[in-house]
Short mmCIF file of C-alpha atoms in Angstrom, two decimals:
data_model
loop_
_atom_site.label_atom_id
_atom_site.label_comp_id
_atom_site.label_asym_id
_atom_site.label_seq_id
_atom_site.Cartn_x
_atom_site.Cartn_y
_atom_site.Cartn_z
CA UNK B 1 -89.84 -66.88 119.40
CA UNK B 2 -91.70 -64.46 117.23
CA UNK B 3 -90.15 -63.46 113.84
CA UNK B 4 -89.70 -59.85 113.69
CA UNK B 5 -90.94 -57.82 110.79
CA UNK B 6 -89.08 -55.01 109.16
CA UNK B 7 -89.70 -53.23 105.65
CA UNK B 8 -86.55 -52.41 103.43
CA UNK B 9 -86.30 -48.66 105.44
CA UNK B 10 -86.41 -50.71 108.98
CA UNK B 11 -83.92 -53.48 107.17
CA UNK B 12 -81.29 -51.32 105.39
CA UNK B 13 -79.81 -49.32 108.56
CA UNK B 14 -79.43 -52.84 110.29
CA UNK B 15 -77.23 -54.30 107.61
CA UNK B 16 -75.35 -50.97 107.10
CA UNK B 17 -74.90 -51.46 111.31
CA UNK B 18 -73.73 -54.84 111.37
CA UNK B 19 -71.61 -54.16 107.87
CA UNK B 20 -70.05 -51.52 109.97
CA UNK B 21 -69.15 -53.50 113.17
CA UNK B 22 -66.16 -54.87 112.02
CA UNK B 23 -63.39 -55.04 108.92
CA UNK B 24 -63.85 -59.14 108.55
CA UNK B 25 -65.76 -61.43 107.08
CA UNK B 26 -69.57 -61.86 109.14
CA UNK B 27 -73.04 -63.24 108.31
CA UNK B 28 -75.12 -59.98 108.94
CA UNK B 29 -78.33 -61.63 108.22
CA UNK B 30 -79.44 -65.23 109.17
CA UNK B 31 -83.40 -65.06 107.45
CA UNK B 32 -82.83 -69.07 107.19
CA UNK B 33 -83.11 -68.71 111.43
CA UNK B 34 -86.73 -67.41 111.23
CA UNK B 35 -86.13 -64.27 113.47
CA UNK B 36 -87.02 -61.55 110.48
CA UNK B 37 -90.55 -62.14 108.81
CA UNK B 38 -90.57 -62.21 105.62
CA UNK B 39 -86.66 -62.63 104.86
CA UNK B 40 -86.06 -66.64 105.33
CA UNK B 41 -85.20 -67.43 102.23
CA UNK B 42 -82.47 -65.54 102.63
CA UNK B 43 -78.64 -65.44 104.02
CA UNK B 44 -76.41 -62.68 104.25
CA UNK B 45 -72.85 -62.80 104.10
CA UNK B 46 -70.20 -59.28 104.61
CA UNK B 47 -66.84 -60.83 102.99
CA UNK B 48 -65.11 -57.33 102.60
CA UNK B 49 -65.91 -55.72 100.18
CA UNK B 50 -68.46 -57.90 98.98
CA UNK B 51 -71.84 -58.52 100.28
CA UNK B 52 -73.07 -62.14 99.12
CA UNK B 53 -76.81 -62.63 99.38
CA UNK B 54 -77.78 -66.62 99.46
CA UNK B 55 -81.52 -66.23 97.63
CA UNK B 56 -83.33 -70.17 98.09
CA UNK B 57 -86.11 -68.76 96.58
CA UNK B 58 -87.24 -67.84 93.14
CA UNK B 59 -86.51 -64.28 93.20
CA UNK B 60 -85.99 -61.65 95.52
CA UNK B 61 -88.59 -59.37 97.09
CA UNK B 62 -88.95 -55.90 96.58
CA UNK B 63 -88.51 -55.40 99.85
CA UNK B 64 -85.39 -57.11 99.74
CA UNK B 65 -83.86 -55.77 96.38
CA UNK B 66 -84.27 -52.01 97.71
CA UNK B 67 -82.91 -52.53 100.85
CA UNK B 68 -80.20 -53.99 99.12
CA UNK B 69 -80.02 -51.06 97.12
CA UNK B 70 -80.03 -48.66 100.07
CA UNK B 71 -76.99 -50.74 101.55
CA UNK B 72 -75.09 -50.17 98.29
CA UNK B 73 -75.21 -46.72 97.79
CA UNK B 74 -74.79 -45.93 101.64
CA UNK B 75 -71.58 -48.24 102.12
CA UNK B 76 -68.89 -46.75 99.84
CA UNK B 77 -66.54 -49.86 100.74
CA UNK B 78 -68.93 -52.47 98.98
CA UNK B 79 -67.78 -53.05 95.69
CA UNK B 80 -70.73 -55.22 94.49
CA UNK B 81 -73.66 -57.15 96.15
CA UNK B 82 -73.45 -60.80 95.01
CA UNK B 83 -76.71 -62.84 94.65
CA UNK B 84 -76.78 -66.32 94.31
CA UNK B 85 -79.65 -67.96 93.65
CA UNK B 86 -80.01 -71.49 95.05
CA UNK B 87 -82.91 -73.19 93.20
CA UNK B 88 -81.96 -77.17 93.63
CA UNK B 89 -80.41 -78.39 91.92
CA UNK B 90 -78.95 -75.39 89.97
CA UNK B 91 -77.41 -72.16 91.33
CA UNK B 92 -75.77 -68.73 89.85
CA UNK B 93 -74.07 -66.50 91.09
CA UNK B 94 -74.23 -62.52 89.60
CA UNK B 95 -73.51 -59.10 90.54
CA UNK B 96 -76.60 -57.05 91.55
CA UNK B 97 -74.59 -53.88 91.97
CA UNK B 98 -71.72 -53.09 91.16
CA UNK B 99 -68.74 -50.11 91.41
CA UNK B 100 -66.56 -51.48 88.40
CA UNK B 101 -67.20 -54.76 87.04
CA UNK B 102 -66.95 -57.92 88.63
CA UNK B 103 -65.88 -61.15 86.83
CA UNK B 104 -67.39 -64.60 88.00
CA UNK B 105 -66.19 -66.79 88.97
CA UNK B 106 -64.13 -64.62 91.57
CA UNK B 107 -61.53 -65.82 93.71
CA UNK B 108 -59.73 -63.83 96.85
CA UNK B 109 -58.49 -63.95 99.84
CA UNK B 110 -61.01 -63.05 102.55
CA UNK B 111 -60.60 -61.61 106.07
CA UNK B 112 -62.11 -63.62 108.83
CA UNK B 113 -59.66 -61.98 111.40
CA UNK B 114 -56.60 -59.65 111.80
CA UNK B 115 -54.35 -62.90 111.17
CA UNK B 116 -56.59 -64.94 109.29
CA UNK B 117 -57.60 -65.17 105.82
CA UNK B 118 -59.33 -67.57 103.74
CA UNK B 119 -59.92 -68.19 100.02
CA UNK B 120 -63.38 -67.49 98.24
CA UNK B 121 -64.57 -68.64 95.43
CA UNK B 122 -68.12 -66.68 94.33
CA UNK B 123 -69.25 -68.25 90.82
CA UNK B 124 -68.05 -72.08 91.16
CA UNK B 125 -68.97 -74.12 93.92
CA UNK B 126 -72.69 -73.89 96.10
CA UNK B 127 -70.84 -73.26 99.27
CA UNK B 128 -68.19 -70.57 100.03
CA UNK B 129 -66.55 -73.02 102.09
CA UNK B 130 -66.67 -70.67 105.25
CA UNK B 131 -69.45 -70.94 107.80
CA UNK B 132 -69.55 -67.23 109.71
CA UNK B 133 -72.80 -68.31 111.59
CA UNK B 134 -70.64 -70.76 113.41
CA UNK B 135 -68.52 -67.98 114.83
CA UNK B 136 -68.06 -67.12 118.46
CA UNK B 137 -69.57 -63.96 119.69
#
């Protein structure tokens, strides 16, 4: 399979597409699955309203940052982007953007369906405990 390559302008309407699709919780971007050049050192996660960015690598790319940034200011129903960084064996979680501000650790209730909703915890454990690239569809 060849990776596909797309600058922040090419990466920004996809996210604010798959953001979009539907009110619950989603991964929008899988970079750790190789298909986008460039972005696999990154995962994406929509758990409304915040948009949590796994980073595995030192910092994040221009590229990556301004899409980001694009997302943000587009989608009026984020309330902050979330980046954790995940240098082993250390990671941190802080707001990138933000509409008010956001206090870490943060725990709510998240929407993975109409019926369903689970809690999140951004700020205290590596894992969110929810794995939305194992859903169906």
């Amino acid at each position: 399979m060849n990776a596909i390559k797309l600058s922040a302008a090419e990466l920004a309407p996809l996210l604010i597409d798959r953001i979009q699709q539907q009110p619950y919780c989603q991964r929008i971007l899988h970079g750790r699955g190789k298909k986008y050049a460039g972005y696999e050192y990154v995962n994406i996660e929509w758990y409304p309203p915040f948009l949590f960015v796994q980073n595995f690598n030192d910092t994040l790319s221009d590229d990556l940052n301004h899409a980001l940034k694009i997302v943000f200011e587009e989608v009026s129903s984020i309330d902050a982007v979330l980046i954790q960084s995940r240098e082993w064996p250390d990671f941190v979680t802080q707001s990138l953007f933000s509409r008010k501000e956001v206090e870490l650790p943060l725990i709510y209730k998240a929407p993975l369906s109409e019926d369903l909703h689970c809690e999140i915890k951004f700020g205290t454990n590596l894992n969110t405990g929810t794995f939305l690239d194992m859903r169906v569809g």
